[in-house]
């Protein structure tokens, strides 16, 4: 889960996720253009590619190849697990999920 927080800590990566939320399945070239136009982020393709690698390692972005193009899609699964961990009410007398896992009382 630490890798998810690390990935979300960077403003450029959050902007990439915002773009993929608006329109999934973008190429690196499309993302670079949209980041420059909408956010004024003039990162090189290599820099954006490295940000995408971090997001992919955290499980927040899935990459698929079609021919010579590589498309990037948002994966909200890791965010859902964060929501379940801290924002979902517990069913066991106020104990957190971590306390239940450890067997604490």
Short mmCIF file of N, CA and C in Angstrom, two decimals:
data_model
loop_
_atom_site.label_atom_id
_atom_site.label_comp_id
_atom_site.label_asym_id
_atom_site.label_seq_id
_atom_site.Cartn_x
_atom_site.Cartn_y
_atom_site.Cartn_z
N UNK A 1 0.82 -1.19 0.00
CA UNK A 1 0.00 0.00 0.00
C UNK A 1 0.87 1.26 0.00
N UNK A 2 2.09 1.16 0.52
CA UNK A 2 2.98 2.32 0.55
C UNK A 2 3.28 2.82 -0.85
N UNK A 3 3.36 1.89 -1.81
CA UNK A 3 3.65 2.32 -3.18
C UNK A 3 2.50 3.13 -3.77
N UNK A 4 1.29 2.89 -3.33
CA UNK A 4 0.14 3.68 -3.78
C UNK A 4 0.27 5.11 -3.26
N UNK A 5 0.59 5.25 -1.99
CA UNK A 5 0.74 6.59 -1.41
C UNK A 5 1.92 7.33 -2.05
N UNK A 6 3.01 6.61 -2.30
CA UNK A 6 4.16 7.23 -2.97
C UNK A 6 3.76 7.73 -4.35
N UNK A 7 3.00 6.91 -5.07
CA UNK A 7 2.56 7.29 -6.42
C UNK A 7 1.65 8.52 -6.37
N UNK A 8 0.79 8.58 -5.38
CA UNK A 8 -0.16 9.69 -5.27
C UNK A 8 0.47 10.97 -4.72
N UNK A 9 1.67 10.87 -4.17
CA UNK A 9 2.32 12.02 -3.55
C UNK A 9 2.80 13.05 -4.57
N UNK A 10 2.94 12.65 -5.83
CA UNK A 10 3.48 13.55 -6.85
C UNK A 10 2.35 14.21 -7.65
N UNK A 11 2.42 15.51 -7.81
CA UNK A 11 1.39 16.27 -8.52
C UNK A 11 1.24 15.87 -9.99
N UNK A 12 2.34 15.59 -10.65
CA UNK A 12 2.26 15.19 -12.06
C UNK A 12 1.55 13.85 -12.18
N UNK A 13 1.83 12.92 -11.28
CA UNK A 13 1.15 11.63 -11.33
C UNK A 13 -0.33 11.77 -11.04
N UNK A 14 -0.68 12.67 -10.12
CA UNK A 14 -2.11 12.91 -9.85
C UNK A 14 -2.78 13.50 -11.09
N UNK A 15 -2.09 14.38 -11.80
CA UNK A 15 -2.65 14.95 -13.04
C UNK A 15 -2.84 13.86 -14.10
N UNK A 16 -1.89 12.93 -14.19
CA UNK A 16 -2.03 11.82 -15.13
C UNK A 16 -3.27 11.00 -14.78
N UNK A 17 -3.46 10.72 -13.49
CA UNK A 17 -4.65 9.97 -13.07
C UNK A 17 -5.92 10.74 -13.37
N UNK A 18 -5.90 12.06 -13.18
CA UNK A 18 -7.07 12.89 -13.52
C UNK A 18 -7.39 12.75 -15.01
N UNK A 19 -6.37 12.78 -15.83
CA UNK A 19 -6.57 12.65 -17.28
C UNK A 19 -7.13 11.27 -17.64
N UNK A 20 -6.62 10.24 -17.02
CA UNK A 20 -7.13 8.90 -17.30
C UNK A 20 -8.53 8.70 -16.75
N UNK A 21 -8.89 9.44 -15.71
CA UNK A 21 -10.25 9.40 -15.19
C UNK A 21 -11.21 9.99 -16.23
N UNK A 22 -10.79 11.10 -16.83
CA UNK A 22 -11.61 11.74 -17.86
C UNK A 22 -11.71 10.93 -19.14
N UNK A 23 -10.57 10.35 -19.55
CA UNK A 23 -10.55 9.59 -20.80
C UNK A 23 -9.52 8.48 -20.69
N UNK A 24 -10.03 7.29 -20.47
CA UNK A 24 -9.17 6.11 -20.34
C UNK A 24 -8.57 5.72 -21.69
N UNK A 25 -7.51 4.95 -21.66
CA UNK A 25 -6.93 4.40 -22.87
C UNK A 25 -6.14 5.39 -23.71
N UNK A 26 -5.36 6.24 -23.06
CA UNK A 26 -4.56 7.22 -23.79
C UNK A 26 -3.14 6.72 -23.99
N UNK A 27 -2.55 7.17 -25.07
CA UNK A 27 -1.14 6.86 -25.34
C UNK A 27 -0.27 7.87 -24.61
N UNK A 28 1.02 7.58 -24.55
CA UNK A 28 1.98 8.50 -23.94
C UNK A 28 1.93 9.86 -24.64
N UNK A 29 1.88 9.86 -25.96
CA UNK A 29 1.84 11.10 -26.73
C UNK A 29 0.60 11.92 -26.35
N UNK A 30 -0.55 11.27 -26.26
CA UNK A 30 -1.79 11.98 -25.89
C UNK A 30 -1.69 12.55 -24.48
N UNK A 31 -1.18 11.76 -23.55
CA UNK A 31 -1.06 12.24 -22.18
C UNK A 31 -0.13 13.44 -22.08
N UNK A 32 1.00 13.39 -22.79
CA UNK A 32 1.94 14.53 -22.77
C UNK A 32 1.26 15.80 -23.28
N UNK A 33 0.51 15.68 -24.35
CA UNK A 33 -0.19 16.84 -24.91
C UNK A 33 -1.23 17.40 -23.97
N UNK A 34 -1.99 16.52 -23.35
CA UNK A 34 -3.04 16.98 -22.44
C UNK A 34 -2.46 17.58 -21.16
N UNK A 35 -1.35 17.01 -20.67
CA UNK A 35 -0.71 17.58 -19.48
C UNK A 35 -0.18 18.98 -19.76
N UNK A 36 0.38 19.18 -20.94
CA UNK A 36 0.90 20.49 -21.31
C UNK A 36 -0.23 21.51 -21.49
N UNK A 37 -1.29 21.10 -22.17
CA UNK A 37 -2.38 22.04 -22.46
C UNK A 37 -3.22 22.36 -21.23
N UNK A 38 -3.57 21.37 -20.44
CA UNK A 38 -4.51 21.58 -19.35
C UNK A 38 -3.85 21.98 -18.04
N UNK A 39 -2.62 21.52 -17.81
CA UNK A 39 -1.98 21.75 -16.52
C UNK A 39 -0.70 22.57 -16.60
N UNK A 40 -0.26 22.85 -17.81
CA UNK A 40 1.00 23.57 -17.97
C UNK A 40 2.21 22.74 -17.57
N UNK A 41 2.05 21.42 -17.58
CA UNK A 41 3.15 20.52 -17.23
C UNK A 41 3.89 20.17 -18.51
N UNK A 42 5.09 20.71 -18.65
CA UNK A 42 5.87 20.51 -19.88
C UNK A 42 6.96 19.47 -19.66
N UNK A 43 6.59 18.33 -19.13
CA UNK A 43 7.56 17.25 -18.91
C UNK A 43 7.86 16.56 -20.23
N UNK A 44 9.05 16.02 -20.34
CA UNK A 44 9.42 15.26 -21.53
C UNK A 44 8.63 13.95 -21.56
N UNK A 45 8.59 13.33 -22.73
CA UNK A 45 7.92 12.03 -22.83
C UNK A 45 8.58 11.01 -21.91
N UNK A 46 9.90 11.09 -21.81
CA UNK A 46 10.61 10.16 -20.94
C UNK A 46 10.19 10.35 -19.48
N UNK A 47 10.05 11.59 -19.05
CA UNK A 47 9.63 11.86 -17.66
C UNK A 47 8.21 11.35 -17.42
N UNK A 48 7.30 11.60 -18.36
CA UNK A 48 5.92 11.12 -18.21
C UNK A 48 5.90 9.59 -18.21
N UNK A 49 6.73 9.00 -19.06
CA UNK A 49 6.83 7.54 -19.10
C UNK A 49 7.29 6.99 -17.75
N UNK A 50 8.23 7.65 -17.12
CA UNK A 50 8.70 7.21 -15.80
C UNK A 50 7.60 7.36 -14.74
N UNK A 51 6.81 8.42 -14.84
CA UNK A 51 5.66 8.58 -13.93
C UNK A 51 4.66 7.45 -14.16
N UNK A 52 4.42 7.10 -15.41
CA UNK A 52 3.50 6.00 -15.71
C UNK A 52 4.02 4.68 -15.16
N UNK A 53 5.33 4.48 -15.19
CA UNK A 53 5.93 3.27 -14.62
C UNK A 53 5.66 3.17 -13.12
N UNK A 54 5.79 4.31 -12.42
CA UNK A 54 5.51 4.32 -10.98
C UNK A 54 4.04 4.01 -10.72
N UNK A 55 3.16 4.62 -11.51
CA UNK A 55 1.73 4.37 -11.35
C UNK A 55 1.38 2.92 -11.66
N UNK A 56 2.03 2.36 -12.66
CA UNK A 56 1.78 0.96 -13.01
C UNK A 56 2.30 0.03 -11.90
N UNK A 57 3.46 0.32 -11.35
CA UNK A 57 4.02 -0.48 -10.26
C UNK A 57 3.11 -0.45 -9.02
N UNK A 58 2.42 0.67 -8.81
CA UNK A 58 1.49 0.80 -7.69
C UNK A 58 0.14 0.17 -7.99
N UNK A 59 -0.06 -0.28 -9.22
CA UNK A 59 -1.32 -0.90 -9.60
C UNK A 59 -2.41 0.07 -9.99
N UNK A 60 -2.06 1.35 -10.12
CA UNK A 60 -3.05 2.38 -10.45
C UNK A 60 -3.27 2.55 -11.95
N UNK A 61 -2.36 2.05 -12.75
CA UNK A 61 -2.47 2.14 -14.21
C UNK A 61 -2.16 0.77 -14.80
N UNK A 62 -2.99 0.36 -15.75
CA UNK A 62 -2.73 -0.85 -16.53
C UNK A 62 -2.32 -0.42 -17.92
N UNK A 63 -1.41 -1.15 -18.52
CA UNK A 63 -0.93 -0.83 -19.85
C UNK A 63 -1.26 -1.99 -20.77
N UNK A 64 -1.76 -1.66 -21.97
CA UNK A 64 -2.04 -2.68 -22.98
C UNK A 64 -1.46 -2.21 -24.29
N UNK A 65 -1.00 -3.18 -25.06
CA UNK A 65 -0.38 -2.89 -26.35
C UNK A 65 -1.32 -3.35 -27.46
N UNK A 66 -1.50 -2.47 -28.42
CA UNK A 66 -2.26 -2.81 -29.64
C UNK A 66 -1.40 -2.38 -30.82
N UNK A 67 -0.83 -3.37 -31.49
CA UNK A 67 0.09 -3.06 -32.57
C UNK A 67 1.30 -2.32 -32.02
N UNK A 68 1.60 -1.20 -32.61
CA UNK A 68 2.76 -0.45 -32.12
C UNK A 68 2.39 0.60 -31.08
N UNK A 69 1.13 0.65 -30.70
CA UNK A 69 0.67 1.64 -29.72
C UNK A 69 0.51 1.00 -28.35
N UNK A 70 0.81 1.79 -27.33
CA UNK A 70 0.68 1.36 -25.94
C UNK A 70 -0.35 2.28 -25.29
N UNK A 71 -1.41 1.70 -24.76
CA UNK A 71 -2.49 2.47 -24.16
C UNK A 71 -2.46 2.29 -22.64
N UNK A 72 -2.80 3.37 -21.94
CA UNK A 72 -2.78 3.38 -20.48
C UNK A 72 -4.20 3.56 -19.97
N UNK A 73 -4.56 2.68 -19.03
CA UNK A 73 -5.90 2.70 -18.44
C UNK A 73 -5.81 2.81 -16.93
N UNK A 74 -6.75 3.54 -16.35
CA UNK A 74 -6.83 3.71 -14.90
C UNK A 74 -7.33 2.42 -14.26
N UNK A 75 -6.73 2.04 -13.13
CA UNK A 75 -7.20 0.91 -12.33
C UNK A 75 -7.42 1.43 -10.92
N UNK A 76 -8.65 1.50 -10.49
CA UNK A 76 -8.98 2.07 -9.18
C UNK A 76 -8.97 1.03 -8.06
N UNK A 77 -8.59 -0.20 -8.37
CA UNK A 77 -8.57 -1.26 -7.36
C UNK A 77 -7.79 -0.91 -6.10
N UNK A 78 -6.56 -0.43 -6.23
CA UNK A 78 -5.80 -0.07 -5.02
C UNK A 78 -6.47 1.04 -4.20
N UNK A 79 -7.17 1.94 -4.86
CA UNK A 79 -7.87 3.01 -4.14
C UNK A 79 -9.06 2.44 -3.39
N UNK A 80 -9.72 1.44 -3.98
CA UNK A 80 -10.85 0.79 -3.31
C UNK A 80 -10.39 0.10 -2.03
N UNK A 81 -9.21 -0.53 -2.06
CA UNK A 81 -8.73 -1.20 -0.85
C UNK A 81 -8.41 -0.19 0.25
N UNK A 82 -7.94 1.01 -0.13
CA UNK A 82 -7.72 2.06 0.86
C UNK A 82 -9.05 2.50 1.47
N UNK A 83 -10.03 2.66 0.62
CA UNK A 83 -11.37 3.05 1.10
C UNK A 83 -11.91 2.00 2.07
N UNK A 84 -11.77 0.73 1.72
CA UNK A 84 -12.27 -0.33 2.59
C UNK A 84 -11.52 -0.36 3.91
N UNK A 85 -10.22 -0.11 3.84
CA UNK A 85 -9.40 -0.20 5.05
C UNK A 85 -9.74 0.88 6.07
N UNK A 86 -9.89 2.12 5.62
CA UNK A 86 -10.05 3.21 6.57
C UNK A 86 -11.41 3.92 6.55
N UNK A 87 -12.16 3.78 5.52
CA UNK A 87 -13.39 4.56 5.44
C UNK A 87 -14.67 3.74 5.51
N UNK A 88 -14.55 2.42 5.61
CA UNK A 88 -15.73 1.58 5.72
C UNK A 88 -15.94 1.26 7.19
N UNK A 89 -17.16 1.49 7.70
CA UNK A 89 -17.42 1.18 9.11
C UNK A 89 -17.20 -0.31 9.37
N UNK A 90 -16.66 -0.62 10.54
CA UNK A 90 -16.41 -2.02 10.88
C UNK A 90 -17.68 -2.66 11.43
N UNK A 91 -17.74 -3.98 11.35
CA UNK A 91 -18.89 -4.74 11.83
C UNK A 91 -18.63 -5.37 13.19
N UNK A 92 -17.50 -5.09 13.79
CA UNK A 92 -17.09 -5.87 14.97
C UNK A 92 -16.84 -4.98 16.18
N UNK A 93 -17.82 -4.28 16.59
CA UNK A 93 -17.70 -3.52 17.82
C UNK A 93 -16.67 -2.42 17.81
N UNK A 94 -16.49 -1.76 16.67
CA UNK A 94 -15.59 -0.64 16.59
C UNK A 94 -14.15 -1.00 16.33
N UNK A 95 -13.83 -2.29 16.20
CA UNK A 95 -12.44 -2.68 15.91
C UNK A 95 -12.15 -2.47 14.44
N UNK A 96 -10.96 -1.99 14.14
CA UNK A 96 -10.54 -1.78 12.76
C UNK A 96 -10.25 -3.13 12.11
N UNK A 97 -10.16 -3.13 10.78
CA UNK A 97 -9.83 -4.34 10.04
C UNK A 97 -8.47 -4.88 10.46
N UNK A 98 -7.51 -3.98 10.74
CA UNK A 98 -6.18 -4.41 11.16
C UNK A 98 -6.23 -5.07 12.53
N UNK A 99 -7.02 -4.53 13.44
CA UNK A 99 -7.16 -5.15 14.76
C UNK A 99 -7.80 -6.52 14.64
N UNK A 100 -8.79 -6.65 13.76
CA UNK A 100 -9.43 -7.94 13.56
C UNK A 100 -8.45 -8.95 13.00
N UNK A 101 -7.60 -8.51 12.05
CA UNK A 101 -6.61 -9.40 11.47
C UNK A 101 -5.62 -9.88 12.53
N UNK A 102 -5.22 -8.99 13.44
CA UNK A 102 -4.24 -9.33 14.46
C UNK A 102 -4.87 -10.11 15.62
N UNK A 103 -6.18 -10.09 15.69
CA UNK A 103 -6.85 -10.77 16.79
C UNK A 103 -6.88 -9.96 18.07
N UNK A 104 -6.69 -8.63 17.95
CA UNK A 104 -6.69 -7.75 19.12
C UNK A 104 -8.09 -7.60 19.66
N UNK A 105 -8.19 -7.25 20.93
CA UNK A 105 -9.49 -7.00 21.52
C UNK A 105 -9.64 -5.58 21.94
#
